[in-house]
């Protein structure tokens, strides 16, 4: 069966520090991968999605970037965090031919 | 992908049916209606989806109007553990982007 792993679960980082969040999917190949951010009490904002290795689409201009170095690995990064980058970050994947999305458990990032 | 409109919050008594509405008046012919829920501090969980026929699974039922411009998610016997934010989204089979709005916060009360 397919599983998605996302870590760390919580993270506290100072302003100006770098960020790297990792997401991996097991049990499938060539998944579509997504990064979302959720502010407190709000809906999910799509940040990036990827349909293949090295293929990244950005939905919202921001202080973040994403990379897909391997088929089932998706990384969210920042060179210098801002206070506004705080939030709940979720990784998700979908099979290429269907649209049901499977989510990781999320990373709660607090920038101080 | 089409946008959806949901009430921001609803209450339901434990053991009663919870009926969560969703409007998607701009839905196109190849777009499915999906429902997810998110319990606090967890990732969203898939519930059910449909195209134009009503659907039922072990978690819920989905009723889609004949014109497909709205739908209702039904939790037949709500429990306290069903308290969560419920998201209705529409998405085509060829689309790669899933847009989640603010959803409906369902409070199930004893």
XYZ file of C-alpha atoms in Angstrom:
222
model
C 0.000 0.000 0.000
C 1.021 3.573 -0.513
C 2.196 5.769 2.336
C 3.378 9.343 2.605
C 5.930 10.537 5.104
C 6.469 14.118 6.084
C 8.903 15.450 8.639
C 9.513 17.042 11.014
C 6.130 17.262 12.726
C 6.956 20.554 14.429
C 9.694 23.099 13.871
C 10.630 26.395 15.488
C 13.063 28.483 13.488
C 14.437 32.028 13.899
C 13.778 34.700 11.311
C 16.424 34.633 8.601
C 17.316 30.973 9.056
C 17.021 28.426 6.234
C 14.287 25.820 5.923
C 14.097 22.337 4.502
C 10.990 20.175 4.795
C 10.999 16.741 3.245
C 8.206 14.567 1.946
C 8.512 11.065 0.564
C 5.953 8.686 -0.895
C 6.226 4.913 -0.812
C 4.450 2.234 -2.769
C 3.820 4.107 -5.990
C 5.714 5.553 -8.914
C 5.463 8.856 -10.764
C 3.068 10.471 -8.300
C 1.896 14.048 -8.603
C 3.228 15.854 -5.549
C 1.971 18.977 -3.805
C 2.947 21.380 -1.047
C 0.198 23.316 0.747
C 0.296 25.864 3.533
C -2.484 26.475 5.995
C -2.640 29.564 8.192
C -4.493 29.244 11.496
C -8.239 28.849 10.922
C -7.919 29.123 7.156
C -8.173 26.825 4.153
C -5.285 25.206 2.343
C -3.211 27.337 -0.004
C -1.495 25.450 -2.811
C 2.181 26.454 -2.976
C 3.818 24.066 -5.432
C 2.985 21.004 -7.433
C 5.103 18.620 -9.448
C 4.209 16.110 -12.136
C 7.699 14.629 -12.459
C 11.342 14.794 -11.452
C 12.657 18.313 -11.800
C 9.239 19.670 -12.847
C 7.936 22.247 -10.386
C 5.039 24.652 -10.790
C 4.659 27.550 -8.398
C 1.211 28.814 -7.539
C 2.034 31.772 -5.329
C 5.096 34.055 -5.467
C 6.780 33.797 -2.106
C 9.880 33.282 -0.090
C 9.799 29.518 -0.652
C 11.008 27.099 -3.295
C 10.463 23.434 -4.012
C 12.527 20.697 -5.576
C 11.950 17.120 -6.656
C 15.337 15.412 -6.819
C 13.841 11.921 -6.982
C 10.551 10.507 -8.225
C 9.022 10.121 -4.776
C 10.757 12.917 -2.907
C 9.520 16.483 -2.641
C 11.389 19.166 -0.709
C 10.213 22.592 0.409
C 12.959 25.107 1.110
C 13.695 28.665 2.031
C 17.001 30.493 2.209
C 15.776 33.031 4.765
C 12.570 32.540 6.716
C 10.170 35.377 7.405
C 7.684 35.650 10.257
C 4.905 35.311 7.681
C 6.188 31.864 6.722
C 4.751 30.443 9.931
C 1.970 27.951 9.340
C 0.982 24.359 8.895
C 2.656 22.812 5.853
C 1.155 19.780 4.190
C 2.523 17.494 1.536
C 0.151 15.489 -0.642
C 0.241 13.149 -3.586
C -2.164 11.923 -6.226
C -1.879 9.038 -8.655
C -1.375 10.304 -12.173
C -4.677 9.035 -13.530
C -7.066 9.811 -10.662
C -7.732 12.828 -8.512
C -8.042 11.562 -4.959
C -5.343 13.210 -2.861
C -3.502 11.639 0.052
C -2.008 13.933 2.656
C 0.871 13.691 5.057
C 0.431 14.575 8.702
C 1.873 18.044 8.254
C 4.644 20.171 9.714
C 3.783 23.011 12.041
C 6.376 25.711 11.453
C 6.752 28.633 13.832
C 9.147 31.380 12.831
C 10.252 33.458 15.804
C -10.877 24.077 -11.278
C -14.319 25.343 -10.232
C -14.793 27.203 -6.978
C -17.074 26.033 -4.207
C -19.101 27.789 -1.534
C -19.736 26.282 1.887
C -21.206 27.645 5.126
C -18.420 28.505 7.579
C -19.802 26.426 10.433
C -22.589 24.038 11.427
C -23.725 22.263 14.569
C -25.106 18.760 14.824
C -26.344 16.674 17.735
C -24.549 13.422 18.370
C -26.371 10.495 16.760
C -28.232 12.691 14.304
C -27.503 13.045 10.611
C -25.180 15.871 9.614
C -25.985 17.405 6.246
C -23.239 19.613 4.854
C -24.117 21.639 1.750
C -21.828 22.831 -1.006
C -22.497 25.056 -4.001
C -20.442 24.608 -7.152
C -22.475 26.446 -9.764
C -19.567 26.775 -12.241
C -18.765 23.078 -12.305
C -18.016 21.720 -15.762
C -19.010 18.401 -17.255
C -15.797 16.504 -16.500
C -15.306 17.746 -12.950
C -15.912 15.517 -9.963
C -17.115 16.633 -6.539
C -14.759 15.573 -3.735
C -15.157 15.812 0.011
C -12.350 15.776 2.552
C -12.238 16.463 6.246
C -9.504 17.757 8.490
C -9.353 17.054 12.175
C -7.350 19.605 14.118
C -3.611 19.527 13.418
C -3.823 16.612 11.005
C -3.692 16.304 7.244
C -7.008 16.229 5.343
C -8.647 12.843 4.957
C -10.508 11.767 1.840
C -14.190 10.965 2.432
C -16.029 10.438 -0.840
C -16.373 11.684 -4.389
C -18.866 11.567 -7.255
C -19.587 12.825 -10.751
C -23.369 12.940 -11.083
C -24.820 9.917 -9.343
C -25.325 9.711 -5.611
C -22.581 7.798 -3.848
C -22.334 5.996 -0.524
C -19.462 4.418 1.340
C -18.742 3.378 4.908
C -18.124 6.962 5.974
C -20.792 9.035 4.266
C -23.250 9.598 1.448
C -22.934 12.178 -1.295
C -26.033 13.630 -2.915
C -25.449 15.631 -6.109
C -28.306 17.641 -7.618
C -29.429 16.829 -11.132
C -27.951 20.057 -12.524
C -24.715 19.302 -10.564
C -24.569 22.841 -9.241
C -24.707 21.749 -5.627
C -24.179 18.738 -3.437
C -24.687 17.559 0.131
C -22.453 15.377 2.234
C -24.412 13.298 4.710
C -22.909 11.748 7.830
C -25.805 9.466 8.818
C -25.073 9.169 12.535
C -22.655 11.862 13.619
C -20.308 11.153 16.512
C -18.117 13.479 18.540
C -15.154 12.266 16.506
C -16.755 13.705 13.367
C -16.060 17.222 14.646
C -13.756 18.601 11.963
C -13.490 21.000 9.042
C -15.128 19.564 5.922
C -13.915 20.640 2.502
C -15.871 20.364 -0.720
C -13.807 20.673 -3.887
C -14.373 20.074 -7.566
C -11.698 18.789 -9.836
C -11.410 17.429 -13.339
C -9.617 14.182 -14.161
C -7.015 16.068 -16.112
C -6.300 18.647 -13.466
C -3.271 18.544 -11.185
C -4.258 21.305 -8.808
C -6.699 20.839 -5.959
C -7.987 24.065 -4.492
C -9.259 23.935 -0.925
C -11.420 26.763 0.387
C -12.103 27.509 4.039
C -14.541 24.601 4.376
C -17.309 24.059 6.925
C -16.401 23.625 10.567
C -18.772 20.970 11.908
C -19.315 20.813 15.660
C -20.926 17.607 16.883
C -22.381 18.119 20.339
C -23.341 15.533 22.958
